[in-house]
């Protein structure tokens, strides 16, 4: 199943033919921003009801909705630093320096946090805060956590995954702290939909392509991840408790490059979907 959030934080099941509004089937009267977290937490119980509701709901064409981030308010976004071998080489090797910052792997540096307020829905615009500094695209596979995870072993980690979603980790280059440079509003495009893990299958074999204005910039496969999804969850959950709806950004492959106002950035992940966003300047 593909699940999205659209318009006034409504919950949709995304199909080839359009989006089925299943919000009322949730039976959730709380803050609309928390609907998807509620659904993820209770998926075992609600999944069948949602599938059934979707089958009977009228379909809204995709170009008639405004996509929101499919988890609008996660407790956290945890992101892997350099996690593809060739990107490690491009960033200067195992102990390289890039954009004034020393680059290390997950072994050394662990993961970092991005502000949840940096999320942007599919079809939105990344807002560049400066025109005189380099700001790069990073296309990544996003993992959506399904169950509270603390101290999870890699062998069990996939039981804690709800699904996958295309994610961009937009990055201002420079000397500020990494979390700060990556947490501007709109710097984490996510969506259009979460694809449940059962439909994605092996997340260790997913093709990933990112294009800017049609030009192929990043082209990789998750089989080249240094830390695959299970080890990443083990490493992160050994430090912090992951909650349902939390997002793990798995790291970007080689080919990162700058974006400019007016660009169209398109990330496609095999069996997960295509995330398309625009780029604007400071005003
Ligand atoms: Mn990244």
mmCIF file of C-alpha atoms and ligand atoms in Angstrom, residues 79-80 112 138 140 169 171 182 251-252, ligand 1:
data_model
loop_
_atom_site.group_PDB
_atom_site.id
_atom_site.type_symbol
_atom_site.label_atom_id
_atom_site.label_comp_id
_atom_site.label_asym_id
_atom_site.label_seq_id
_atom_site.Cartn_x
_atom_site.Cartn_y
_atom_site.Cartn_z
ATOM 1 C CA UNK A 79 20.416 10.819 8.909
ATOM 2 C CA UNK A 80 23.470 8.812 7.935
ATOM 3 C CA UNK A 112 23.055 13.167 12.879
ATOM 4 C CA UNK A 138 21.411 14.601 -1.855
ATOM 5 C CA UNK A 140 18.371 9.191 -0.461
ATOM 6 C CA UNK A 169 18.742 15.762 2.263
ATOM 7 C CA UNK A 171 22.670 20.635 2.351
ATOM 8 C CA UNK A 182 20.736 20.742 6.794
ATOM 9 C CA UNK A 251 22.773 8.541 3.036
ATOM 10 C CA UNK A 252 23.427 9.712 -0.478
HETATM 11 MN MN1 LIG B 1 22.620 12.986 3.384
#
